[in-house]
CSV table of C-alpha atoms in Angstrom, one decimal:
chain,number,residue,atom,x,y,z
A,1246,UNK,CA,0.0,0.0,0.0
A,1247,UNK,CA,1.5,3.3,-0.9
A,1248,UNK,CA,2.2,5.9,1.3
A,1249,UNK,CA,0.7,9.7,1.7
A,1250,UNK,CA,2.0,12.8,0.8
A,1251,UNK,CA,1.2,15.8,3.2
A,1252,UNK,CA,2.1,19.7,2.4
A,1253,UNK,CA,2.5,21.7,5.5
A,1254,UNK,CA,1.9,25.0,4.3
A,1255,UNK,CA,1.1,28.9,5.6
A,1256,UNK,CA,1.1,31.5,3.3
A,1257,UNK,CA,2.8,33.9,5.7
A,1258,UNK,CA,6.2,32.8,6.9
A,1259,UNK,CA,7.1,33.0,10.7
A,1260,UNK,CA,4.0,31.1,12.0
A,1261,UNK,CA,5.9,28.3,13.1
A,1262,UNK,CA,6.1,26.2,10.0
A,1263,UNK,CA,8.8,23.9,9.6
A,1264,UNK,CA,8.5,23.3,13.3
A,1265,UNK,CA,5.3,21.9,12.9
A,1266,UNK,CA,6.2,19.8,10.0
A,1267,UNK,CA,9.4,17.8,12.0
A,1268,UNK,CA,7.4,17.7,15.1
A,1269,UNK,CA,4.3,15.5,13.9
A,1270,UNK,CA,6.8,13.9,11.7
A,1271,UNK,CA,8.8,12.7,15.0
A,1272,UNK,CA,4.8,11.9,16.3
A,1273,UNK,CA,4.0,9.9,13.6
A,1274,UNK,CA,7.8,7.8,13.3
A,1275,UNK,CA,7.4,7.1,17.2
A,1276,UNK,CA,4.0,6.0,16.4
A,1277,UNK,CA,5.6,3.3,14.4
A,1278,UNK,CA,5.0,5.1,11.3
A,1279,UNK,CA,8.2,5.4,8.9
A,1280,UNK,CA,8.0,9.0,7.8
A,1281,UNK,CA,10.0,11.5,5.8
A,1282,UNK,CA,9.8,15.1,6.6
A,1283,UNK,CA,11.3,17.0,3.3
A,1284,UNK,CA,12.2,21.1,3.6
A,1285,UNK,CA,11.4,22.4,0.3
A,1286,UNK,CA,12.5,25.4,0.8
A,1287,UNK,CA,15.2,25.4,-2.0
A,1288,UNK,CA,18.1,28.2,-0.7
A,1289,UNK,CA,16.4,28.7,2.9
A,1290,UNK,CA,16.6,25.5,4.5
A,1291,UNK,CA,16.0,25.0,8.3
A,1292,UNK,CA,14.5,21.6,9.4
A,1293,UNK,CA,18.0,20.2,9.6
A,1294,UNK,CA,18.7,22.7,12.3
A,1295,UNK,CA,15.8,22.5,13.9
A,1296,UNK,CA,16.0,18.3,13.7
A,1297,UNK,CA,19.5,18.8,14.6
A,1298,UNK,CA,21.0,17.2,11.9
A,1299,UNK,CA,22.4,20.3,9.9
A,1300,UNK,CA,26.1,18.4,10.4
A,1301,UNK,CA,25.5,15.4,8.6
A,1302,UNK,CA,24.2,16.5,5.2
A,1303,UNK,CA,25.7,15.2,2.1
A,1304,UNK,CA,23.1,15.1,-0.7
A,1305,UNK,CA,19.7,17.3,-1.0
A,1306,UNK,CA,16.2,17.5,-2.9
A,1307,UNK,CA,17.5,18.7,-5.6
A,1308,UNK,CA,20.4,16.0,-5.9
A,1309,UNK,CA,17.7,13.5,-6.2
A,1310,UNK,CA,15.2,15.2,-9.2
A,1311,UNK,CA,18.3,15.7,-10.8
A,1312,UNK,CA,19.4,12.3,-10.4
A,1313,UNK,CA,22.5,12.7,-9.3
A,1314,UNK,CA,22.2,10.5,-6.3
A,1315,UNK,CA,19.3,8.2,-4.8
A,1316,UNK,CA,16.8,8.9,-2.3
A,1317,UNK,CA,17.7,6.8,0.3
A,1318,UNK,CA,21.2,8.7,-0.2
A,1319,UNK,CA,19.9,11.5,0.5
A,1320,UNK,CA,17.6,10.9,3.1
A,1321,UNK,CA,19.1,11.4,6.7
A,1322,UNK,CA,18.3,9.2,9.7
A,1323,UNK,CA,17.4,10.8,12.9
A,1324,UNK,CA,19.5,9.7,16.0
A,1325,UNK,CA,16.8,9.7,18.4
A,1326,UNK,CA,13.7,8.2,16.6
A,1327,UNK,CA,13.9,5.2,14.4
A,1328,UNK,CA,12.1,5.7,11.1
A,1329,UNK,CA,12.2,9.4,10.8
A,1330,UNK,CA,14.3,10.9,7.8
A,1331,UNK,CA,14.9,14.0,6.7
A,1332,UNK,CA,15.5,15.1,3.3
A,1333,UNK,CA,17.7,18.6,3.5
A,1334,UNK,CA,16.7,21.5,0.6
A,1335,UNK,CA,19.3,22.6,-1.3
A,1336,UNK,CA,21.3,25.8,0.3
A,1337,UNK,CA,22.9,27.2,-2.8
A,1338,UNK,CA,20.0,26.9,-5.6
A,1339,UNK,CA,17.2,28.4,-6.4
A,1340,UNK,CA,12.8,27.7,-6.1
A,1341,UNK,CA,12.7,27.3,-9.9
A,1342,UNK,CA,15.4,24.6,-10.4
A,1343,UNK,CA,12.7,22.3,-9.6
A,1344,UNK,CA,9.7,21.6,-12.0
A,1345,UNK,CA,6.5,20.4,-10.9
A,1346,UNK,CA,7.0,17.5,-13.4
A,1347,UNK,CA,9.5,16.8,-11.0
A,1348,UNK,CA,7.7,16.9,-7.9
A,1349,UNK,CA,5.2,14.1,-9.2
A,1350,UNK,CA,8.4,11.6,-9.8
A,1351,UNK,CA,9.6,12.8,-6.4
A,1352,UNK,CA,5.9,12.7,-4.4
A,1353,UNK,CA,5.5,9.0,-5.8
A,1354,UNK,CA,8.7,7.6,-5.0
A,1355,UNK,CA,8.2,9.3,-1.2
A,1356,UNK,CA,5.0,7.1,-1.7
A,1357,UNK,CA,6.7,3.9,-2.5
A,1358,UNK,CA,9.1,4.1,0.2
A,1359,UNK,CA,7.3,5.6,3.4
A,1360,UNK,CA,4.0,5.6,5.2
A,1361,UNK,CA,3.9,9.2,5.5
A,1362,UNK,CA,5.8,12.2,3.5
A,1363,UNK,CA,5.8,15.4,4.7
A,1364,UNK,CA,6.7,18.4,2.6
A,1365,UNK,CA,8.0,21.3,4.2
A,1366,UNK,CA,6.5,24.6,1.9
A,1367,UNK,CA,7.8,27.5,1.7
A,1368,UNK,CA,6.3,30.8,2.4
A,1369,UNK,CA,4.5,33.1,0.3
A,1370,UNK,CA,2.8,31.5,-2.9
A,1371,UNK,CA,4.8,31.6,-5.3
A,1372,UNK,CA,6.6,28.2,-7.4
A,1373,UNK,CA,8.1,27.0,-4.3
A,1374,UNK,CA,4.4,26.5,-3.3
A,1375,UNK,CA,3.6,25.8,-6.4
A,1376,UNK,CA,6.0,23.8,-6.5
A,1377,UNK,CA,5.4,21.7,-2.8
A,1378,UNK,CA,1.7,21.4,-3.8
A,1379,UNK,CA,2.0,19.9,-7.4
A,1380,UNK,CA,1.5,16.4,-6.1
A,1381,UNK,CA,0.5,16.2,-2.5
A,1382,UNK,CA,-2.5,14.0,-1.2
A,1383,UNK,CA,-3.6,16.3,1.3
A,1384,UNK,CA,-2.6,19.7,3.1
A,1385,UNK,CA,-2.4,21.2,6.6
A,1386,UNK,CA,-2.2,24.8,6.7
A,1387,UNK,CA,-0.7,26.3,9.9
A,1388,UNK,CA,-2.0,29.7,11.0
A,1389,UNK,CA,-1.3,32.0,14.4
A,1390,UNK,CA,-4.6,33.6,15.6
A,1391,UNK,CA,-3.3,37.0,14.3
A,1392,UNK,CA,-5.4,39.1,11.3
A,1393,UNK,CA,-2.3,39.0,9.0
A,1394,UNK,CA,-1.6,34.8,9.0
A,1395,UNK,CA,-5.0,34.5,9.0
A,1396,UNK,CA,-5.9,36.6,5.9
A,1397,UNK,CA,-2.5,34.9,4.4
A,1398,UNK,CA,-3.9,31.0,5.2
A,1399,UNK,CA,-7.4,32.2,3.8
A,1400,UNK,CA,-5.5,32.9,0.5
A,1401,UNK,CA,-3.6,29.7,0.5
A,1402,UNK,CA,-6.6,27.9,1.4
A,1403,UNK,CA,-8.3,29.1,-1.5
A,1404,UNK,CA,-5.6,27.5,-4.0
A,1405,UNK,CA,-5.7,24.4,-2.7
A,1406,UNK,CA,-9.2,23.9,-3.1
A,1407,UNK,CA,-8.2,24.7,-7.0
A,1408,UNK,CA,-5.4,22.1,-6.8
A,1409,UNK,CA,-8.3,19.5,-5.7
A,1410,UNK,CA,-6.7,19.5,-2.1
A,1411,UNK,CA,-8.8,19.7,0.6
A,1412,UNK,CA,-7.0,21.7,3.6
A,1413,UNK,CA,-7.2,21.1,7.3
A,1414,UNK,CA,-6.2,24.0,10.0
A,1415,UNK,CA,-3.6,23.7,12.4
A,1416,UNK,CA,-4.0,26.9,14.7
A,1417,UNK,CA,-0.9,27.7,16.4
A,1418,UNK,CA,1.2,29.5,19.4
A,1419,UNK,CA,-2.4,30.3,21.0
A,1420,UNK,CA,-2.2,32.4,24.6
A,1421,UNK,CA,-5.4,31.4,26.1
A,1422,UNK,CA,-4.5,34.6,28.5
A,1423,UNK,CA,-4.7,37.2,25.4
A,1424,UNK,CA,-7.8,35.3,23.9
A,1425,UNK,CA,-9.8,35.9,27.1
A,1426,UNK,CA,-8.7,39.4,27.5
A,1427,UNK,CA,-9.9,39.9,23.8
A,1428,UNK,CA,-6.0,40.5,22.8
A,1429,UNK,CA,-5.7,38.1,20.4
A,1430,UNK,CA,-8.0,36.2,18.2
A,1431,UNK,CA,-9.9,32.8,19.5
A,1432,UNK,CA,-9.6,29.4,17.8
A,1433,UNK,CA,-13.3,29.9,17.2
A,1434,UNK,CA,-12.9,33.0,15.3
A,1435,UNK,CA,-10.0,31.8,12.9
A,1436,UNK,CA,-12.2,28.3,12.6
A,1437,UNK,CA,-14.9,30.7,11.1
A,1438,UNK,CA,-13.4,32.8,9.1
A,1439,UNK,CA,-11.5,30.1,7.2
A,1440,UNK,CA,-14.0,27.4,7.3
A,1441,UNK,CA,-12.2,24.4,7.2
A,1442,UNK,CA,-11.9,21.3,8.9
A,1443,UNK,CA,-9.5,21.7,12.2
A,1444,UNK,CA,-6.5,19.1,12.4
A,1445,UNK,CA,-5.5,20.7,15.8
A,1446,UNK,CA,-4.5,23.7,18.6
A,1447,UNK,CA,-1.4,24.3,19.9
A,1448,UNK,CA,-1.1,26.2,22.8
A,1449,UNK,CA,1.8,28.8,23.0
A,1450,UNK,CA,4.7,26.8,24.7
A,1451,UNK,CA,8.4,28.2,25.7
A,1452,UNK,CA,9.4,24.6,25.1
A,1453,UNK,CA,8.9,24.6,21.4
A,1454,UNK,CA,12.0,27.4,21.5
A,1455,UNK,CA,14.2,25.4,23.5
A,1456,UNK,CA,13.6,22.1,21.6
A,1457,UNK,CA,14.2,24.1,18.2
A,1458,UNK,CA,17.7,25.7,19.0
A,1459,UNK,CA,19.2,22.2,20.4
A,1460,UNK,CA,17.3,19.7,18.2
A,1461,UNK,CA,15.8,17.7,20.5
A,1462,UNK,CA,12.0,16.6,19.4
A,1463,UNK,CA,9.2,18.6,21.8
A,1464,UNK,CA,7.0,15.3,21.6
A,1465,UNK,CA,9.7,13.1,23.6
A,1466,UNK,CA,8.9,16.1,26.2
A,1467,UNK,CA,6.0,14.6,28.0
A,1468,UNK,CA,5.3,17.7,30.0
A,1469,UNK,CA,5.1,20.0,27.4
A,1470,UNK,CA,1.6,21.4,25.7
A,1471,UNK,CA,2.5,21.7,22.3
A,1472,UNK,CA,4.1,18.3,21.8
A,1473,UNK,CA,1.2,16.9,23.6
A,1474,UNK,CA,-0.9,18.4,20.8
A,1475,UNK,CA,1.4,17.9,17.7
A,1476,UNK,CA,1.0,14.1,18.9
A,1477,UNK,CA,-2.9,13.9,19.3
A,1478,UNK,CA,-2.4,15.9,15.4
A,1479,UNK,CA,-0.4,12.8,14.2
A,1480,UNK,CA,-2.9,10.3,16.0
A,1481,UNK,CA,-5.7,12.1,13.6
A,1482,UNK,CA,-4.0,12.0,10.8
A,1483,UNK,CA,-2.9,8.1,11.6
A,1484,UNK,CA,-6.1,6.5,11.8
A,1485,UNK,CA,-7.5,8.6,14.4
A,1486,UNK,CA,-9.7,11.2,12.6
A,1487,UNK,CA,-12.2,11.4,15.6
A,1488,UNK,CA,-9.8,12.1,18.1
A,1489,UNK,CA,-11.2,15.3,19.9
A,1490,UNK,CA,-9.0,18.2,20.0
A,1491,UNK,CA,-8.1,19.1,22.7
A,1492,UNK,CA,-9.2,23.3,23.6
A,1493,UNK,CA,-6.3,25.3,25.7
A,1494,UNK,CA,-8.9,27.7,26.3
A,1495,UNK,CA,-11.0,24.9,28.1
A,1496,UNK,CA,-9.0,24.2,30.3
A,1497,UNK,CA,-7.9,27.3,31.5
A,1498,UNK,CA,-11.1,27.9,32.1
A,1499,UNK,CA,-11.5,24.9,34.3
A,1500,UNK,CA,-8.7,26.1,36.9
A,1501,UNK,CA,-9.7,29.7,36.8
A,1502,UNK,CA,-13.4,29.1,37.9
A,1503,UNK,CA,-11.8,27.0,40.8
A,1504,UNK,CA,-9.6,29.7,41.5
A,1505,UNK,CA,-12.0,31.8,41.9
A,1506,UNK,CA,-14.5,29.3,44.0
A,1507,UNK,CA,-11.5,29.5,46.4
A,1508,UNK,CA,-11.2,32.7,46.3
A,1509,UNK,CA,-14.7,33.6,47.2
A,1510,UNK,CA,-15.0,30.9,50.2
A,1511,UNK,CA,-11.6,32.8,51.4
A,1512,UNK,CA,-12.9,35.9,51.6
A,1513,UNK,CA,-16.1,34.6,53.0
């Protein structure tokens, strides 16, 4: 049985991306999953520093469209996590070297060779999305709950629906404390707007920093929020398509109304 090809995309850059991608690729491998997590952002590449392999590259993406070595060459092996692999982009080329002819060769040997592909897009819309889109099976689109990545998802959204792909929303960095102070958007409000499908919310988590600048996956961190949710993301898209998300807000909620029962019997 072949495997899938998902496009992790955002129309505006800085929304926490590429983070996304390598953390429910790491979900999904320690799920027993073999998964490939591909940047494909030809000149700009960062999941090999944020998977910590940035040391060990040898071949790229582009290497293997242009045939010049095989995938499995190119393909790095995590330390941590058997059957994750990362395929680096290409530092010193440019978006346009690769075709979108060459993306369908590329999408069906990731098909052929692991459960689940998942295609780091660049930002913006231009061919590298073109590009990352060509040939993907489906598409999460990762969006902050600020006006800006919203109106920029809500484009992007829009183009996959013309590519036959039918999107689902990961909403991330989400401060339940500015969302009730009415400082920042609700997941509610972004779900509306964009009308799509949710795949999950990630809570803002200081964790998600640390684990980025030293390599080391947030969903081995079994205290933290966010790789709590990135795995309950990779259970959905595993099988798991009723698995309720889980709402930060919610529970915030929860401890403030008992801190406030307290509070009241105190001063009573």
């Amino acid at each position: 049985m072949d495997g899938k090809v998902i496009v992790v995309t955002s129309g505006k850059g800085g929304v926490g991306k590429t983070t996304v991608t390598a953390s429910i690729g790491a979900a999904l491998a320690i799920q027993g999953k073999r998964v490939a997590v591909v940047d494909m952002d030809i000149g700009l590449r960062n999941l090999d520093v944020v998977m910590g392999l940035e040391n060990r590259i040898v071949f790229n993406v582009v290497d293997v469209v242009q045939k010049k070595c095989k995938l499995k060459q190119a393909a790095i092996k995590d330390r941590r996590i058997d059957n994750l692999f990362l395929v680096p982009a290409s530092q010193s080329d440019d978006k346009s070297i690769i075709k979108p002819e060459n993306m369908v060769w590329l999408c069906n040997k990731l098909r052929r060779e692991y459960d689940f592909a998942l295609l780091d897009c660049p930002a913006g819309i231009e061919q590298g999305f073109k590009n990352a889109i060509e040939a993907a099976d489906e598409a999460l689109v990762v969006c902050t709950p600020e006006v800006s990545s919203v109106r920029d998802a809500d484009r992007v959204i829009g183009l996959l629906y013309a590519h036959s792909i039918t999107p689902k929303l990961i909403v991330n960095r989400i401060v339940p404390k500015l969302v009730e102070k009415g400082d920042m958007l609700s997941h509610v409000d972004v779900v509306d707007v964009l009308s799509i499908d949710l795949a999950g919310l990630v809570e803002m988590d200081d964790a998600v920093v640390v684990s980025s600048n030293t390599g080391n996956p947030i969903v081995q961190q079994k205290d933290s929020k966010a790789g709590k949710a990135f795995n309950r993301i990779a259970m959905r898209l595993d099988g798991h398509p009723d698995l309720p998300v889980e709402d930060p807000m919610a529970h915030d909620s929860f401890w403030r109304k008992i801190g406030k029962k307290l509070g009241r019997k105190k001063q009573e």
